[in-house]
């Protein structure tokens, strides 16, 4: 089969790496891809939200299946575009249609969905500029800290957590009346603060049955000890040691099953990944958010632990016989450490040559923001590459990742030296 993967990050490189293990693969194309995917697949330099260009690629390269990495093409309706086009409608897309993608595309929608289907989540209300005063009144009924969320996609920046009531009111006003996050904050969800330990659970579903993928925890802050600004993710560990069997059973019963059943009841035919952000509050899961895609860098620790054929699982999603597919995960622990450009997540320079990649031994290098120029691998983004290792223990895996990182260098390279610090 010929597969097209949309996206350009470490997540997409990990998809290529894992899919290439399948005997059924003929060729993999990545749009637009990076220097890492260029080495093992064929990059196509188009924007994944340019659906006309995606169609041309599908027809030119006789693509049999499309796997969508990031949320933007899904929220924009890439799957619906395929179903509406006579030449594309028989080609399976791994990723939900617009209706399902709203679980990530609108926080208000996802909260209504959870409430309707009795899925545990923080108490909330939504507001627009027309009822700003009701928003102020609702804030007064809550205890600090106050959680304000822009309804729409805001590149991971749309959530504010504030300790002070006056500050929360001022930010609410900024979001609603001054469009602090543009269109995304024309509706704002205000919700109760959940106090607990955060972790994520990933599900692959064909709309009827599902497989729960290995749990993973990412390290979102730029600084050691979880300090400083939020990033896309500086590293990840799978599985999460504090996710006990008892807790994961509660997640399956109280969150996963009602989510899949709720989608069916609401007539949403969902084929793809669901990334469930959870808070463990006194041993009980509460949903913080849904994403309609895999996490990055969580994918870089989850996929290397899956022993089953990923293409076979994707075919199960496409043909709605996922329940017949075998699903095996290794007991080994996976760790990944993200190398980033100096300055990230604020401004940073690109185009720095990355040296030492030929010396890597025992780790998998997943490229994120890289490009190839004159046979040199150059930095091309904030998050540059994820160094993944497997081991019998977290320490063993981390040691391998850090030993290999010592061999890699580029100007102003930065990374966290304490990934997994809280779990050993
Ligand atoms: P989200 O974009 O919804 O994942 O929110 C970003 C981050 O804000 C989450 O990863 C949590 O760390 C935090 N967060 C979101 N909602 C809550 C909440 N209700 N209580 C506590 N922390 C939250
Ligand atoms: N690592 C978090 C995300 O992909 O949203």
Short mmCIF file of C-alpha atoms and ligand atoms in Angstrom, two decimals:
data_model
loop_
_atom_site.label_atom_id
_atom_site.label_comp_id
_atom_site.label_asym_id
_atom_site.label_seq_id
_atom_site.Cartn_x
_atom_site.Cartn_y
_atom_site.Cartn_z
CA UNK A 1 0.00 0.00 0.00
CA UNK A 2 1.01 3.62 -0.53
CA UNK A 3 0.37 5.82 2.48
CA UNK A 4 0.33 9.62 2.74
CA UNK A 5 1.02 11.14 6.15
CA UNK A 6 0.07 14.79 6.66
CA UNK A 7 2.36 16.80 8.95
CA UNK A 8 6.01 17.59 9.58
CA UNK A 9 6.90 16.85 13.19
CA UNK A 10 8.39 14.16 15.39
CA UNK A 11 4.95 12.57 15.59
CA UNK A 12 4.82 12.14 11.82
CA UNK A 13 8.40 10.78 11.68
CA UNK A 14 7.37 8.23 14.33
CA UNK A 15 4.36 7.22 12.18
CA UNK A 16 6.68 6.60 9.23
CA UNK A 17 9.14 4.63 11.38
CA UNK A 18 6.39 2.41 12.75
CA UNK A 19 4.45 1.93 9.49
CA UNK A 20 7.63 0.91 7.64
CA UNK A 21 7.72 -2.19 9.85
CA UNK A 22 4.60 -3.43 8.07
CA UNK A 23 5.09 -5.91 5.23
CA UNK A 24 2.09 -4.41 3.44
CA UNK A 25 3.77 -1.04 2.89
CA UNK A 26 4.91 -0.21 -0.61
CA UNK A 27 5.83 3.46 -0.19
CA UNK A 28 5.21 6.22 2.35
CA UNK A 29 4.81 9.89 1.41
CA UNK A 30 4.90 12.72 3.95
CA UNK A 31 3.51 16.19 3.34
CA UNK A 32 5.50 18.28 3.99
CA UNK A 33 7.78 16.13 6.23
CA UNK A 34 11.29 16.98 7.48
CA UNK A 35 14.91 15.84 7.02
CA UNK A 36 14.20 12.68 9.04
CA UNK A 37 11.20 11.58 6.99
CA UNK A 38 13.13 12.43 3.80
CA UNK A 39 15.62 9.67 4.67
CA UNK A 40 13.04 6.89 4.97
CA UNK A 41 10.05 8.14 2.93
CA UNK A 42 9.26 10.63 0.16
CA UNK A 43 8.52 14.20 1.20
CA UNK A 44 5.98 16.21 -0.78
CA UNK A 45 6.30 19.94 -0.26
CA UNK A 46 2.66 20.97 0.17
CA UNK A 47 0.66 22.46 3.01
CA UNK A 48 -1.63 19.83 4.65
CA UNK A 49 -4.49 22.36 4.80
CA UNK A 50 -4.30 22.94 1.01
CA UNK A 51 -6.81 20.22 0.12
CA UNK A 52 -6.50 20.73 -3.65
CA UNK A 53 -2.76 20.04 -3.39
CA UNK A 54 -3.48 17.03 -1.16
CA UNK A 55 -5.87 15.66 -3.81
CA UNK A 56 -3.28 16.09 -6.56
CA UNK A 57 -0.72 14.21 -4.43
CA UNK A 58 -3.18 11.36 -3.79
CA UNK A 59 -3.93 10.92 -7.49
CA UNK A 60 -0.33 11.33 -8.71
CA UNK A 61 1.13 8.86 -6.25
CA UNK A 62 -1.77 6.38 -6.15
CA UNK A 63 -2.22 6.73 -2.40
CA UNK A 64 -4.30 4.05 -0.66
CA UNK A 65 -4.69 5.63 2.78
CA UNK A 66 -4.14 9.01 4.46
CA UNK A 67 -3.00 9.44 8.06
CA UNK A 68 -3.54 12.94 9.46
CA UNK A 69 -0.96 14.03 12.07
CA UNK A 70 -1.98 17.52 13.29
CA UNK A 71 -5.45 18.81 14.21
CA UNK A 72 -5.69 21.74 11.76
CA UNK A 73 -6.55 19.74 8.59
CA UNK A 74 -9.11 17.72 10.60
CA UNK A 75 -10.80 20.77 12.09
CA UNK A 76 -10.77 22.31 8.57
CA UNK A 77 -12.56 19.22 7.25
CA UNK A 78 -9.99 17.21 5.26
CA UNK A 79 -11.90 13.98 5.91
CA UNK A 80 -15.22 15.53 4.76
CA UNK A 81 -13.42 16.85 1.66
CA UNK A 82 -12.46 13.26 0.78
CA UNK A 83 -15.98 11.93 1.31
CA UNK A 84 -17.46 14.67 -0.88
CA UNK A 85 -15.11 13.96 -3.80
CA UNK A 86 -15.88 11.10 -6.19
CA UNK A 87 -12.20 10.42 -6.88
CA UNK A 88 -11.23 10.38 -3.20
CA UNK A 89 -14.18 8.98 -1.31
CA UNK A 90 -12.97 5.37 -1.32
CA UNK A 91 -9.59 6.32 0.19
CA UNK A 92 -9.62 5.86 3.97
CA UNK A 93 -8.60 8.79 6.16
CA UNK A 94 -7.28 8.10 9.67
CA UNK A 95 -8.67 11.07 11.57
CA UNK A 96 -12.22 12.25 12.30
CA UNK A 97 -14.53 14.35 10.15
CA UNK A 98 -15.34 17.94 11.09
CA UNK A 99 -18.11 16.90 13.50
CA UNK A 100 -15.76 14.68 15.53
CA UNK A 101 -12.86 17.14 15.27
CA UNK A 102 -15.00 19.63 17.20
CA UNK A 103 -14.01 17.71 20.33
CA UNK A 104 -10.70 19.57 19.98
CA UNK A 105 -11.84 22.49 17.79
CA UNK A 106 -14.34 23.80 20.34
CA UNK A 107 -13.89 23.55 24.12
CA UNK A 108 -17.54 24.55 24.55
CA UNK A 109 -18.64 21.65 22.32
CA UNK A 110 -16.40 19.18 24.16
CA UNK A 111 -17.70 20.31 27.57
CA UNK A 112 -21.33 19.96 26.37
CA UNK A 113 -20.47 16.50 25.03
CA UNK A 114 -18.98 15.44 28.38
CA UNK A 115 -21.91 16.80 30.34
CA UNK A 116 -24.44 15.10 28.06
CA UNK A 117 -22.72 11.71 28.32
CA UNK A 118 -21.85 11.86 32.03
CA UNK A 119 -18.11 11.95 31.47
CA UNK A 120 -16.34 13.31 34.58
CA UNK A 121 -14.97 16.81 34.03
CA UNK A 122 -14.67 20.13 35.86
CA UNK A 123 -17.90 22.13 36.37
CA UNK A 124 -18.07 24.93 33.78
CA UNK A 125 -20.03 27.63 32.00
CA UNK A 126 -19.41 29.30 28.63
CA UNK A 127 -19.64 33.03 27.91
CA UNK A 128 -19.55 35.46 24.99
CA UNK A 129 -19.18 39.25 25.04
CA UNK A 130 -22.97 39.54 25.19
CA UNK A 131 -23.03 38.02 28.68
CA UNK A 132 -19.71 39.20 30.05
CA UNK A 133 -21.34 40.26 33.32
CA UNK A 134 -22.70 36.75 33.86
CA UNK A 135 -19.10 35.59 33.39
CA UNK A 136 -17.95 37.95 36.16
CA UNK A 137 -20.74 36.62 38.40
CA UNK A 138 -19.79 32.99 37.66
CA UNK A 139 -16.15 33.73 38.54
CA UNK A 140 -17.33 35.05 41.91
CA UNK A 141 -18.96 31.69 42.68
CA UNK A 142 -15.66 29.82 42.14
CA UNK A 143 -12.61 29.45 44.36
CA UNK A 144 -9.17 30.39 42.98
CA UNK A 145 -7.28 29.45 40.87
CA UNK A 146 -9.56 30.42 37.97
CA UNK A 147 -9.35 28.53 34.67
CA UNK A 148 -10.27 30.44 31.47
CA UNK A 149 -10.21 28.65 28.12
CA UNK A 150 -10.58 30.13 24.64
CA UNK A 151 -13.20 28.02 22.87
CA UNK A 152 -11.33 27.59 19.57
CA UNK A 153 -7.86 26.45 18.49
CA UNK A 154 -5.22 28.82 19.86
CA UNK A 155 -1.97 26.95 19.15
CA UNK A 156 -1.93 25.52 22.68
CA UNK A 157 -1.93 28.99 24.25
CA UNK A 158 -5.63 29.52 24.88
CA UNK A 159 -5.77 28.39 28.52
CA UNK A 160 -5.14 30.86 31.36
CA UNK A 161 -4.90 29.85 35.01
CA UNK A 162 -5.11 32.84 37.36
CA UNK A 163 -4.87 33.11 41.13
CA UNK A 164 -6.59 36.43 41.56
CA UNK A 165 -10.29 37.20 40.96
CA UNK A 166 -9.72 40.73 39.61
CA UNK A 167 -7.04 39.47 37.25
CA UNK A 168 -9.38 36.68 36.08
CA UNK A 169 -12.13 39.23 35.35
CA UNK A 170 -9.70 41.45 33.44
CA UNK A 171 -8.45 38.51 31.34
CA UNK A 172 -12.00 37.36 30.63
CA UNK A 173 -12.77 40.85 29.33
CA UNK A 174 -9.57 40.86 27.22
CA UNK A 175 -10.47 37.50 25.72
CA UNK A 176 -14.11 38.31 24.93
CA UNK A 177 -14.11 41.98 24.02
CA UNK A 178 -10.55 42.48 22.74
CA UNK A 179 -10.19 39.07 21.09
CA UNK A 180 -7.00 38.26 23.01
CA UNK A 181 -6.82 34.95 21.11
CA UNK A 182 -8.58 36.24 17.98
CA UNK A 183 -11.75 34.45 16.83
CA UNK A 184 -10.79 31.53 19.13
CA UNK A 185 -11.72 33.54 22.22
CA UNK A 186 -15.06 34.93 21.05
CA UNK A 187 -16.48 32.24 23.35
CA UNK A 188 -14.69 31.46 26.65
CA UNK A 189 -15.16 28.42 28.88
CA UNK A 190 -14.69 29.12 32.59
CA UNK A 191 -14.22 26.01 34.69
CA UNK A 192 -13.30 24.80 38.14
CA UNK A 193 -9.65 24.16 38.86
CA UNK A 194 -8.78 20.48 39.20
CA UNK A 195 -6.06 19.67 41.69
CA UNK A 196 -4.24 16.43 40.90
CA UNK A 197 -1.66 14.66 38.75
CA UNK A 198 -1.96 15.03 34.99
CA UNK A 199 -1.54 12.22 32.46
CA UNK A 200 -2.82 11.31 29.02
CA UNK A 201 -4.54 8.28 27.62
CA UNK A 202 -4.69 7.61 23.89
CA UNK A 203 -7.38 5.67 22.07
CA UNK A 204 -7.59 4.43 18.50
CA UNK A 205 -11.18 3.85 17.38
CA UNK A 206 -13.12 2.76 14.31
CA UNK A 207 -16.22 4.41 15.76
CA UNK A 208 -17.51 1.20 17.32
CA UNK A 209 -14.67 -0.56 19.07
CA UNK A 210 -11.38 0.81 20.35
CA UNK A 211 -7.86 -0.01 21.46
CA UNK A 212 -6.41 1.85 24.43
CA UNK A 213 -2.82 2.69 23.55
CA UNK A 214 -0.04 2.87 26.17
CA UNK A 215 -0.32 5.76 28.65
CA UNK A 216 2.21 8.61 28.41
CA UNK A 217 3.19 11.72 30.28
CA UNK A 218 4.82 14.69 28.64
CA UNK A 219 6.91 17.47 30.15
CA UNK A 220 5.36 20.71 28.94
CA UNK A 221 7.49 23.39 30.61
CA UNK A 222 10.75 24.66 29.13
CA UNK A 223 12.63 24.64 32.43
CA UNK A 224 13.92 21.93 34.73
CA UNK A 225 11.68 21.03 37.65
CA UNK A 226 8.65 21.93 35.47
CA UNK A 227 9.30 25.66 35.51
CA UNK A 228 9.04 28.46 32.95
CA UNK A 229 6.94 28.82 29.83
CA UNK A 230 4.78 26.13 28.29
CA UNK A 231 6.10 24.42 25.16
CA UNK A 232 4.71 21.82 22.76
CA UNK A 233 6.46 19.22 24.95
CA UNK A 234 10.10 18.75 26.01
CA UNK A 235 10.09 15.00 26.56
CA UNK A 236 7.85 12.06 27.42
CA UNK A 237 7.74 8.75 29.27
CA UNK A 238 5.58 5.69 28.58
CA UNK A 239 4.03 3.98 30.47
CA UNK A 240 3.15 6.35 33.31
CA UNK A 241 4.15 4.52 36.52
CA UNK A 242 1.50 6.20 38.68
CA UNK A 243 -1.31 5.11 36.33
CA UNK A 244 -2.29 1.98 38.28
CA UNK A 245 -4.40 -0.78 36.81
CA UNK A 246 -7.25 0.30 39.07
CA UNK A 247 -7.06 3.89 37.82
CA UNK A 248 -6.86 2.81 34.17
CA UNK A 249 -9.92 0.60 34.65
CA UNK A 250 -11.78 3.69 35.91
CA UNK A 251 -10.56 5.60 32.85
CA UNK A 252 -11.89 2.90 30.55
CA UNK A 253 -15.26 2.58 32.31
CA UNK A 254 -15.96 6.23 33.13
CA UNK A 255 -14.26 8.00 30.23
CA UNK A 256 -13.36 5.83 27.22
CA UNK A 257 -16.54 3.77 26.93
CA UNK A 258 -18.93 6.72 27.46
CA UNK A 259 -16.90 8.74 24.94
CA UNK A 260 -17.14 6.10 22.20
CA UNK A 261 -20.80 5.40 23.02
CA UNK A 262 -21.55 9.14 23.14
CA UNK A 263 -20.06 9.66 19.69
CA UNK A 264 -22.21 6.84 18.33
CA UNK A 265 -25.36 8.14 20.04
CA UNK A 266 -24.73 11.60 18.61
CA UNK A 267 -24.30 10.15 15.10
CA UNK A 268 -20.62 11.08 14.88
CA UNK A 269 -18.79 8.41 12.85
CA UNK A 270 -15.32 8.82 14.38
CA UNK A 271 -12.33 7.02 12.80
CA UNK A 272 -9.00 7.91 14.30
CA UNK A 273 -7.16 8.81 17.46
CA UNK A 274 -8.59 10.39 20.59
CA UNK A 275 -6.04 11.89 22.98
CA UNK A 276 -7.64 12.31 26.39
CA UNK A 277 -5.95 14.75 28.77
CA UNK A 278 -6.81 13.66 32.32
CA UNK A 279 -6.34 14.81 35.86
CA UNK A 280 -6.10 12.12 38.54
CA UNK A 281 -8.04 13.77 41.36
CA UNK A 282 -7.83 11.59 44.48
CA UNK A 283 -7.71 8.42 42.38
CA UNK A 284 -10.54 9.39 40.04
CA UNK A 285 -10.10 10.52 36.43
CA UNK A 286 -11.49 13.88 35.31
CA UNK A 287 -11.20 14.93 31.67
CA UNK A 288 -9.29 18.17 31.06
CA UNK A 289 -9.51 18.06 27.29
CA UNK A 290 -9.85 15.97 24.18
CA UNK A 291 -7.53 16.18 21.21
CA UNK A 292 -8.43 14.49 17.95
CA UNK A 293 -4.89 13.44 17.07
CA UNK A 294 -1.86 11.88 18.72
CA UNK A 295 0.32 13.93 21.06
CA UNK A 296 3.80 15.10 20.21
CA UNK A 297 6.22 13.97 21.78
CA UNK A 298 3.96 11.26 23.31
CA UNK A 299 3.78 9.46 19.93
CA UNK A 300 7.57 9.14 19.98
CA UNK A 301 7.33 6.94 23.11
CA UNK A 302 4.02 5.20 22.42
CA UNK A 303 4.57 3.85 18.89
CA UNK A 304 7.99 2.26 19.61
CA UNK A 305 6.26 0.25 22.39
CA UNK A 306 3.55 -1.14 20.09
CA UNK A 307 4.53 -4.56 18.79
CA UNK A 308 1.52 -5.04 16.50
CA UNK A 309 1.40 -3.96 12.87
CA UNK A 310 0.16 -0.34 12.88
CA UNK A 311 -1.05 -0.53 9.27
CA UNK A 312 -3.14 -3.57 10.19
CA UNK A 313 -4.70 -1.53 13.02
CA UNK A 314 -5.35 1.39 10.62
CA UNK A 315 -7.04 -1.01 8.20
CA UNK A 316 -9.22 -2.10 11.12
CA UNK A 317 -10.17 1.55 11.66
CA UNK A 318 -10.95 2.02 7.97
CA UNK A 319 -13.03 -1.16 7.62
CA UNK A 320 -14.56 -1.03 11.11
CA UNK A 321 -13.16 -4.39 12.18
CA UNK A 322 -10.64 -3.07 14.70
CA UNK A 323 -12.03 -5.51 17.30
CA UNK A 324 -10.59 -8.40 15.24
CA UNK A 325 -7.06 -6.99 15.27
CA UNK A 326 -4.42 -8.17 17.68
CA UNK A 327 -2.82 -5.49 19.81
CA UNK A 328 0.44 -6.10 21.69
CA UNK A 329 2.59 -3.69 23.67
CA UNK A 330 6.09 -4.33 25.04
CA UNK A 331 6.70 -4.16 28.80
CA UNK A 332 9.78 -2.05 28.13
CA UNK A 333 9.76 1.58 29.13
CA UNK A 334 10.25 4.28 26.53
CA UNK A 335 11.66 7.73 27.14
CA UNK A 336 12.18 10.62 24.78
CA UNK A 337 14.08 13.87 25.24
CA UNK A 338 13.39 16.79 22.90
CA UNK A 339 16.31 18.89 21.63
CA UNK A 340 15.16 22.47 21.03
CA UNK A 341 16.54 25.68 19.55
CA UNK A 342 17.98 28.19 22.05
CA UNK A 343 15.27 30.78 22.85
CA UNK A 344 12.33 28.42 22.21
CA UNK A 345 9.40 28.75 23.07
CA UNK A 346 10.05 32.46 22.47
CA UNK A 347 11.98 33.66 19.43
CA UNK A 348 14.82 31.48 18.15
CA UNK A 349 17.04 31.17 15.08
CA UNK A 350 16.78 28.50 12.40
CA UNK A 351 19.27 27.05 9.91
CA UNK A 352 21.88 25.73 12.39
CA UNK A 353 23.78 22.65 11.22
CA UNK A 354 23.11 19.56 13.32
CA UNK A 355 26.24 17.45 13.88
CA UNK A 356 26.89 13.97 15.25
CA UNK A 357 23.77 12.12 14.07
CA UNK A 358 25.89 9.36 12.51
CA UNK A 359 27.24 8.42 15.96
CA UNK A 360 23.88 7.57 17.55
CA UNK A 361 23.82 4.12 19.06
CA UNK A 362 20.82 2.46 20.70
CA UNK A 363 18.36 5.38 20.43
CA UNK A 364 15.88 6.34 17.73
CA UNK A 365 16.17 9.90 16.46
CA UNK A 366 12.79 11.36 15.46
CA UNK A 367 13.21 14.61 13.57
CA UNK A 368 10.77 17.44 14.30
CA UNK A 369 11.93 20.87 13.05
CA UNK A 370 14.69 19.93 10.61
CA UNK A 371 15.39 20.35 6.92
CA UNK A 372 17.97 19.09 4.47
CA UNK A 373 20.06 21.60 2.54
CA UNK A 374 23.14 20.70 0.47
CA UNK A 375 23.26 17.34 2.24
CA UNK A 376 23.40 19.03 5.63
CA UNK A 377 20.72 18.57 8.29
CA UNK A 378 19.71 22.02 9.56
CA UNK A 379 17.42 23.17 12.36
CA UNK A 380 14.10 24.44 11.05
CA UNK A 381 11.89 24.93 14.10
CA UNK A 382 11.70 25.35 17.86
CA UNK A 383 11.49 21.68 18.65
CA UNK A 384 14.25 20.09 16.57
CA UNK A 385 14.41 16.36 17.33
CA UNK A 386 13.31 13.79 19.89
CA UNK A 387 15.77 11.15 21.10
CA UNK A 388 13.84 8.01 22.07
CA UNK A 389 15.19 4.97 23.91
CA UNK A 390 13.72 1.78 25.32
CA UNK A 391 14.92 0.15 28.54
CA UNK A 392 13.96 -2.24 31.32
CA UNK A 393 13.70 0.75 33.67
CA UNK A 394 13.11 4.48 33.24
CA UNK A 395 16.72 5.08 34.27
CA UNK A 396 18.13 2.66 31.75
CA UNK A 397 16.12 4.24 28.92
CA UNK A 398 16.96 7.80 30.01
CA UNK A 399 20.66 6.97 30.30
CA UNK A 400 20.68 5.80 26.68
CA UNK A 401 18.84 8.93 25.48
CA UNK A 402 21.19 11.29 27.37
CA UNK A 403 24.36 9.36 26.32
CA UNK A 404 23.35 9.81 22.68
CA UNK A 405 22.40 13.46 23.16
CA UNK A 406 26.02 14.07 24.24
CA UNK A 407 27.04 13.11 20.70
CA UNK A 408 24.67 15.60 18.99
CA UNK A 409 25.34 19.32 18.72
CA UNK A 410 24.05 22.47 17.08
CA UNK A 411 24.48 26.14 17.90
CA UNK A 412 22.40 27.10 21.00
CA UNK A 413 21.02 23.55 21.43
CA UNK A 414 18.88 23.27 24.55
CA UNK A 415 17.13 20.37 26.27
CA UNK A 416 15.82 19.37 29.67
CA UNK A 417 18.24 17.24 31.65
CA UNK A 418 15.56 16.10 34.09
CA UNK A 419 12.94 14.29 31.98
CA UNK A 420 11.34 11.66 34.25
CA UNK A 421 12.70 13.41 37.37
CA UNK A 422 9.42 12.97 39.22
CA UNK A 423 8.98 9.31 38.38
CA UNK A 424 12.20 7.60 39.55
P1 LIG B 1 -5.77 22.33 27.80
O1 LIG B 1 -5.36 23.12 26.60
O2 LIG B 1 -7.24 22.26 28.02
O3 LIG B 1 -5.07 20.99 27.87
O4 LIG B 1 -5.15 23.09 29.06
C1 LIG B 1 -3.76 23.32 29.15
C2 LIG B 1 -3.26 22.93 30.52
O5 LIG B 1 -3.94 23.69 31.53
C3 LIG B 1 -3.56 21.48 30.88
O6 LIG B 1 -2.61 20.61 30.38
C4 LIG B 1 -3.57 21.54 32.39
O7 LIG B 1 -2.26 21.49 32.90
C5 LIG B 1 -4.14 22.90 32.67
N1 LIG B 1 -5.58 22.82 32.94
C6 LIG B 1 -6.58 22.90 32.04
N2 LIG B 1 -7.78 22.82 32.63
C7 LIG B 1 -7.56 22.69 33.96
C8 LIG B 1 -8.40 22.58 35.11
N3 LIG B 1 -9.71 22.58 35.02
N4 LIG B 1 -7.80 22.45 36.31
C9 LIG B 1 -6.45 22.45 36.41
N5 LIG B 1 -5.61 22.59 35.38
C10 LIG B 1 -6.14 22.69 34.16
N1 LIG B 2 2.29 17.08 23.87
C1 LIG B 2 1.01 17.65 23.91
C2 LIG B 2 0.32 17.74 22.61
O1 LIG B 2 0.68 17.14 21.62
O2 LIG B 2 -0.67 18.46 22.55
#
